[in-house]
PDB file of C-alpha atoms in Angstrom:
ATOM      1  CA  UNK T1021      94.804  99.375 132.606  1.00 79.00           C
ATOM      2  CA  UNK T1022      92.052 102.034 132.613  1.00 85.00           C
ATOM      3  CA  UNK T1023      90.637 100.524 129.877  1.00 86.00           C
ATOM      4  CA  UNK T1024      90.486 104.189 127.836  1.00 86.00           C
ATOM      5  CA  UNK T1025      90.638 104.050 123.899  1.00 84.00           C
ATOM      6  CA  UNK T1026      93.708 106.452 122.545  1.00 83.00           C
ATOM      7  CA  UNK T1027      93.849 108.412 119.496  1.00 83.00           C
ATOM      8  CA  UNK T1028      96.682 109.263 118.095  1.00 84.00           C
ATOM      9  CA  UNK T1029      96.167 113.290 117.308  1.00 83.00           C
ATOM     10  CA  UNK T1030      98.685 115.318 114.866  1.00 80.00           C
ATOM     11  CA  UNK T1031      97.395 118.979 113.504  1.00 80.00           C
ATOM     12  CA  UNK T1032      94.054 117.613 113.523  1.00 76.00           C
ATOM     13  CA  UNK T1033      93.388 118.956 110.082  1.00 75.00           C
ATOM     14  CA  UNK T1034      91.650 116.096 108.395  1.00 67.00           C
ATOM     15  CA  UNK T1035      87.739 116.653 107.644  1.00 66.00           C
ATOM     16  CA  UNK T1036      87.393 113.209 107.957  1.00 69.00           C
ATOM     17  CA  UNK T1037      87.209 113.109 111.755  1.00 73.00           C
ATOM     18  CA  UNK T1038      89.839 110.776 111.899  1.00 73.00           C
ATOM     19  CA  UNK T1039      91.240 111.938 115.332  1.00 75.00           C
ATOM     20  CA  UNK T1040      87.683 112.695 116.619  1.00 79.00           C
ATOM     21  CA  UNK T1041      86.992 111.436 120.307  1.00 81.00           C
ATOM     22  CA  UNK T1042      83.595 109.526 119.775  1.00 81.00           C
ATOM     23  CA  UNK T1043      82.890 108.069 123.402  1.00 86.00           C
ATOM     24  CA  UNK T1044      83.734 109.286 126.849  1.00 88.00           C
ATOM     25  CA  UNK T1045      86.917 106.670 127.454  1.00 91.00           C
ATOM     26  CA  UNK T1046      88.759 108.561 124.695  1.00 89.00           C
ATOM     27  CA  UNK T1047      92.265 110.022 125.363  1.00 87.00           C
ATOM     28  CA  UNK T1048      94.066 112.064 122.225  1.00 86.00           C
ATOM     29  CA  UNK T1049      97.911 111.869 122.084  1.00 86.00           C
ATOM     30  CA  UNK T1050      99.177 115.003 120.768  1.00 86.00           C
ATOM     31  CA  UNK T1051     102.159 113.957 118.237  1.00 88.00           C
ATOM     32  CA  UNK T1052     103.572 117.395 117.417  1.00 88.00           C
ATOM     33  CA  UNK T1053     106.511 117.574 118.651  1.00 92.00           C
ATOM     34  CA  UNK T1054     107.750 114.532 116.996  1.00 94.00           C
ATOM     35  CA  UNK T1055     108.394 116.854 114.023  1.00 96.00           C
ATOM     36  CA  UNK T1056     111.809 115.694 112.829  1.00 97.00           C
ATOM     37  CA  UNK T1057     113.295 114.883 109.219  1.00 97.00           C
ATOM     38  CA  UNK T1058     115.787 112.097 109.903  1.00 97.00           C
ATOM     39  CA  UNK T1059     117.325 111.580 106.603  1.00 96.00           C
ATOM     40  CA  UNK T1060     116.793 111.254 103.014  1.00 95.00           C
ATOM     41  CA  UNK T1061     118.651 108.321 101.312  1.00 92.00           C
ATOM     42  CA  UNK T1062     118.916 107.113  97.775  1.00 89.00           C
ATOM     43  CA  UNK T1063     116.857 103.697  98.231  1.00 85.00           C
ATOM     44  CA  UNK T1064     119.636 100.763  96.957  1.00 79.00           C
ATOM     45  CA  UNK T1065     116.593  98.164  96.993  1.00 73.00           C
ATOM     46  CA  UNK T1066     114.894  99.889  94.081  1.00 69.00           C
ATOM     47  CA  UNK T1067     117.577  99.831  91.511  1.00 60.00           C
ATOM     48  CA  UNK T1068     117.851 102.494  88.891  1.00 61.00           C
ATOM     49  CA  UNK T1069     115.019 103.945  90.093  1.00 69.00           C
ATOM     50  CA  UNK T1070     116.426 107.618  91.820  1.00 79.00           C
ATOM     51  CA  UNK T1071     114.008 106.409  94.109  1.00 87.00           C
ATOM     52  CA  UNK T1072     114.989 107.908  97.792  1.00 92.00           C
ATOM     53  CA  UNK T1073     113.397 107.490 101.365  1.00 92.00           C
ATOM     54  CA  UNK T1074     112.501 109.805 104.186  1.00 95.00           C
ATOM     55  CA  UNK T1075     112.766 108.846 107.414  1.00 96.00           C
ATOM     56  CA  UNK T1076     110.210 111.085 109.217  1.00 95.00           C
ATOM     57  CA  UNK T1077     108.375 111.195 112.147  1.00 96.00           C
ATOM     58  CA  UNK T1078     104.583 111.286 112.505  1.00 93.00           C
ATOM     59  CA  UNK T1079     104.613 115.146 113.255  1.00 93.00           C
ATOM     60  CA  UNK T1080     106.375 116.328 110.766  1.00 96.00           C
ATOM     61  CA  UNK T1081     104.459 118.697 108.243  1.00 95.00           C
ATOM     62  CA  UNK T1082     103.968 118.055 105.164  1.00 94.00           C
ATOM     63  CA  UNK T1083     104.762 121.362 103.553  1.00 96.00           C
ATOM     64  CA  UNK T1084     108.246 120.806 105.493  1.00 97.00           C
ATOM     65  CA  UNK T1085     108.658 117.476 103.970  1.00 97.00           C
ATOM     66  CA  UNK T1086     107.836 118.472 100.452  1.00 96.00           C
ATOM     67  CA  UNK T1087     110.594 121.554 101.128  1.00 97.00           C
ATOM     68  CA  UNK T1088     112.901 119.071 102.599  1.00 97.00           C
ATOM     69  CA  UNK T1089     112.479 117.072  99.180  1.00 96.00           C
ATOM     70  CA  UNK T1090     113.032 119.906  97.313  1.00 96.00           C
ATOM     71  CA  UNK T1091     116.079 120.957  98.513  1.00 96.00           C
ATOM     72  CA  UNK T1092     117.481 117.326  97.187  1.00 93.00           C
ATOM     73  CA  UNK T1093     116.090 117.817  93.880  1.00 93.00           C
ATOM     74  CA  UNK T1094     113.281 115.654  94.726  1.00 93.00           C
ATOM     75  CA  UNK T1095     109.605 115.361  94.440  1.00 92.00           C
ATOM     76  CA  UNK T1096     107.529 114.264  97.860  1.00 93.00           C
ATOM     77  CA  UNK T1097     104.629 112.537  96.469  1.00 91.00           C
ATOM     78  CA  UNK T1098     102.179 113.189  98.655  1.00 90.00           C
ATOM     79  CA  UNK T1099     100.328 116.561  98.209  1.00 90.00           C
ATOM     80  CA  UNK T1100      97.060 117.229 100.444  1.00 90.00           C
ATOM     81  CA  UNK T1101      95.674 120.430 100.277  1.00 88.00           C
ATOM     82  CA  UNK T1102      96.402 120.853 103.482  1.00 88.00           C
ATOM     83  CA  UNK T1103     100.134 120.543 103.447  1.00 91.00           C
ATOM     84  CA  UNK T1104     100.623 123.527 104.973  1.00 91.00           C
ATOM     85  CA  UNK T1105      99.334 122.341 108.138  1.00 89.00           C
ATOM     86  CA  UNK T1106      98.786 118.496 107.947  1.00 90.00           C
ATOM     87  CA  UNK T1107     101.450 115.860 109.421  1.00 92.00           C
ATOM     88  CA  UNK T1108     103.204 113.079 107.984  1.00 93.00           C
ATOM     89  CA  UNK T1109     101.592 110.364 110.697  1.00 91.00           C
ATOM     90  CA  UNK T1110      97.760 112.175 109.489  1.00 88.00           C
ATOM     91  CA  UNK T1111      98.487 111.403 105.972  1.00 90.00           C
ATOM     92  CA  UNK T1112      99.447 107.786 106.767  1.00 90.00           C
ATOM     93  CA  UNK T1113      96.120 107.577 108.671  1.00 87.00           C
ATOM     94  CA  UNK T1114      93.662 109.075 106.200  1.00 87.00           C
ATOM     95  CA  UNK T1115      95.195 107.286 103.340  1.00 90.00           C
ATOM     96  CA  UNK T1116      95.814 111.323 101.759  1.00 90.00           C
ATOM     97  CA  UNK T1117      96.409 111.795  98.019  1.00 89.00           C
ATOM     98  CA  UNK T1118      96.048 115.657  97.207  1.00 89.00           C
ATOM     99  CA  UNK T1119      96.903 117.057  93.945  1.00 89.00           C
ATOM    100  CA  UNK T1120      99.439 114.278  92.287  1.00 90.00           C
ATOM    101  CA  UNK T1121      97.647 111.341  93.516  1.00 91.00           C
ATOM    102  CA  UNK T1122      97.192 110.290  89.815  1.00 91.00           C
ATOM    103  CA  UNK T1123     100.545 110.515  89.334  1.00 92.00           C
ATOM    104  CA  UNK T1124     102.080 109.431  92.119  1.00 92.00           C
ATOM    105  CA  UNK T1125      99.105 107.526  94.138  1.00 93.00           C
ATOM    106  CA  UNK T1126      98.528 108.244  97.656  1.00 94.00           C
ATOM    107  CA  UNK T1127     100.704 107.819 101.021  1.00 94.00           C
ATOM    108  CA  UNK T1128      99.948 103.935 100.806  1.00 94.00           C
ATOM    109  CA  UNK T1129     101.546 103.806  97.599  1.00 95.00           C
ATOM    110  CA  UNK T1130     104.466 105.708  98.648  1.00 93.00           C
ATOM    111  CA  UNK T1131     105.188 104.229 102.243  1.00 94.00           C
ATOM    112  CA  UNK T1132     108.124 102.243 102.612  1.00 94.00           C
ATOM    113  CA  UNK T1133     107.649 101.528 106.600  1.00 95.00           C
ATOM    114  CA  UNK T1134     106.295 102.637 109.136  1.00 95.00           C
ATOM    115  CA  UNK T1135     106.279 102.012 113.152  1.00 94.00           C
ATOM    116  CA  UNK T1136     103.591 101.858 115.590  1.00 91.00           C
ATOM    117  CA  UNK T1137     103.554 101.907 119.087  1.00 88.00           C
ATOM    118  CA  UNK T1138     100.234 100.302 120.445  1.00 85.00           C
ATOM    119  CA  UNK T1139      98.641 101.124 123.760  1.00 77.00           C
ATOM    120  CA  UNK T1140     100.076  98.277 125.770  1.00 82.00           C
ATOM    121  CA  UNK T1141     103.847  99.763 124.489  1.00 87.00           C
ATOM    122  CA  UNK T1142     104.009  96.690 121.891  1.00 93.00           C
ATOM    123  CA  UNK T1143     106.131  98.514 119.250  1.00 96.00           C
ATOM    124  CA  UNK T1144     105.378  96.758 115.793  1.00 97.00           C
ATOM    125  CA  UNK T1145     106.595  97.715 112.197  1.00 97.00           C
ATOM    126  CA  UNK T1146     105.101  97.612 109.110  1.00 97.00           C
ATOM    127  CA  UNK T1147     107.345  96.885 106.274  1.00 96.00           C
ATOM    128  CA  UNK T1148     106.175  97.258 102.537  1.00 96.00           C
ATOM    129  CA  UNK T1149     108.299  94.064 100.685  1.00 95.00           C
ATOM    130  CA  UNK T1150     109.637  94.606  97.312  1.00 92.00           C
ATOM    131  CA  UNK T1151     108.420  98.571  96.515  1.00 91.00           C
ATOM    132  CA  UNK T1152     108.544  98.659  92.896  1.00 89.00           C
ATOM    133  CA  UNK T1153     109.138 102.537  92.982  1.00 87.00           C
ATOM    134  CA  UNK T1154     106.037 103.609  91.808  1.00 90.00           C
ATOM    135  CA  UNK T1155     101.925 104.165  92.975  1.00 93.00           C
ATOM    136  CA  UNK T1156      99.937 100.881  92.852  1.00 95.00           C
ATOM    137  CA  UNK T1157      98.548  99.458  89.951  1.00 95.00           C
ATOM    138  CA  UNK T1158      95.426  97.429  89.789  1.00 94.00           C
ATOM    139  CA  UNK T1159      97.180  94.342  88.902  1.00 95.00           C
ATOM    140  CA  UNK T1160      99.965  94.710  91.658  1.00 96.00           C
ATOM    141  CA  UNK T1161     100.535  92.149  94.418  1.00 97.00           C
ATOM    142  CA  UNK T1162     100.999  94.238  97.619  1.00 97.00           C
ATOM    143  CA  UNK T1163     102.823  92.536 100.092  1.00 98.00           C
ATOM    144  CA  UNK T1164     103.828  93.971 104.196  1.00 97.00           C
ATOM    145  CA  UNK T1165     105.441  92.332 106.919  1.00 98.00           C
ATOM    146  CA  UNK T1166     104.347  93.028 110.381  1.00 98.00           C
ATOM    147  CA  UNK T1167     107.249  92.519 112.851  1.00 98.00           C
ATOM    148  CA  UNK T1168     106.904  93.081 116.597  1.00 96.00           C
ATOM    149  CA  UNK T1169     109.846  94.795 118.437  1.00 93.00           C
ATOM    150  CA  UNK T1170     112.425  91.407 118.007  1.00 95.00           C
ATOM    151  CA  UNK T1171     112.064  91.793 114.307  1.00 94.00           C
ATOM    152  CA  UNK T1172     109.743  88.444 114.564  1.00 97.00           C
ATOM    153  CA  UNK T1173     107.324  88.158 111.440  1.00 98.00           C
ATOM    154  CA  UNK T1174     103.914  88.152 113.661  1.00 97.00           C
ATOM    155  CA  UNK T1175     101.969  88.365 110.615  1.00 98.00           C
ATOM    156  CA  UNK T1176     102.117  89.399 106.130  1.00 98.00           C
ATOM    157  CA  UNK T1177      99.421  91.144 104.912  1.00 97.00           C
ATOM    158  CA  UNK T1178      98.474  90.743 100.722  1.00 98.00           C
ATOM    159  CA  UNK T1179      96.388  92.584  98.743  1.00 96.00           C
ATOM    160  CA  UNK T1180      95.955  93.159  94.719  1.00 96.00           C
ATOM    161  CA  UNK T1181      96.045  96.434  93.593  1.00 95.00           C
ATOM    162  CA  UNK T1182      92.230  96.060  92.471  1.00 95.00           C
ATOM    163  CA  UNK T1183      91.623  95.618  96.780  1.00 95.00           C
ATOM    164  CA  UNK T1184      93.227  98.472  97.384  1.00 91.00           C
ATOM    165  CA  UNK T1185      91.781 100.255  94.737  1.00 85.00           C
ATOM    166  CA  UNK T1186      88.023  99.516  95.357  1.00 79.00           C
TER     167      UNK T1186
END
């Protein structure tokens, strides 16, 4: 109603200035304190894969999910430098990598879903279909569904690997 543009703000690590206020109408969300690990679940959808899912929120550090992971025997893939300070909702954002990007991609390659809550309180979810378990390959066919609050299909997003990519 004010007509001010929010950014979302975690640790505010990124060098990017992604959570930089440019204009005077900007208002930053701090998202700290949504620092929880839900779970960690083997992922049926992805047979045979010993592929497993975090359900995190956006504040959660990175260094705490890789420990998390860890402590299940498990690899997080992604690896900023920063992961000492940096959040799980930054790394969505920025698209981070770090170390075993080449191995393992970057957070787009690894997300499963995510949730969004826009500025009007329209909740949508993005929903990566059929994960193959693995980072993106040039030749993929990336597919997500965006569903509003209902679970309604308001729109599918697809992009080749090489898209992504370039």
């Amino acid at each position: 109603d004010l007509g001010l543009r929010i950014i979302p703000r975690g640790a505010g690590t990124g060098l990017t200035g992604g959570a930089t206020p440019l204009t005077s109408d900007c208002v930053m969300i701090n998202t700290e304190k949504l620092n929880r690990i839900v779970s960690i679940d083997p992922l049926e959808e992805i047979k045979d894969s010993g592929c497993f899912a975090m359900e995190l929120q956006a504040g959660v550090i990175t260094q705490d999910a890789k420990d998390a992971a860890r402590e299940h025997g498990l690899i997080f893939a992604t690896d900023p430098t920063s992961a000492w300070a940096c959040t799980i909702g930054g790394n969505l954002s920025e698209n981070a990598g770090g170390k075993t990007a080449v191995l393992f991609g970057t957070a787009l390659d690894n997300v499963l879903s995510y949730r969004i809550v826009m500025p009007d309180s329209r909740v949508y979810t993005v929903v990566r279909k059929h994960h193959p378990g693995r980072k993106i390959l040039f030749t993929d066919q990336v597919v997500f569904d965006v569903t509003d609050d209902t679970g309604r299909i308001i729109r599918t997003i697809e992009l080749t690997g090489a898209e992504i990519r370039t």
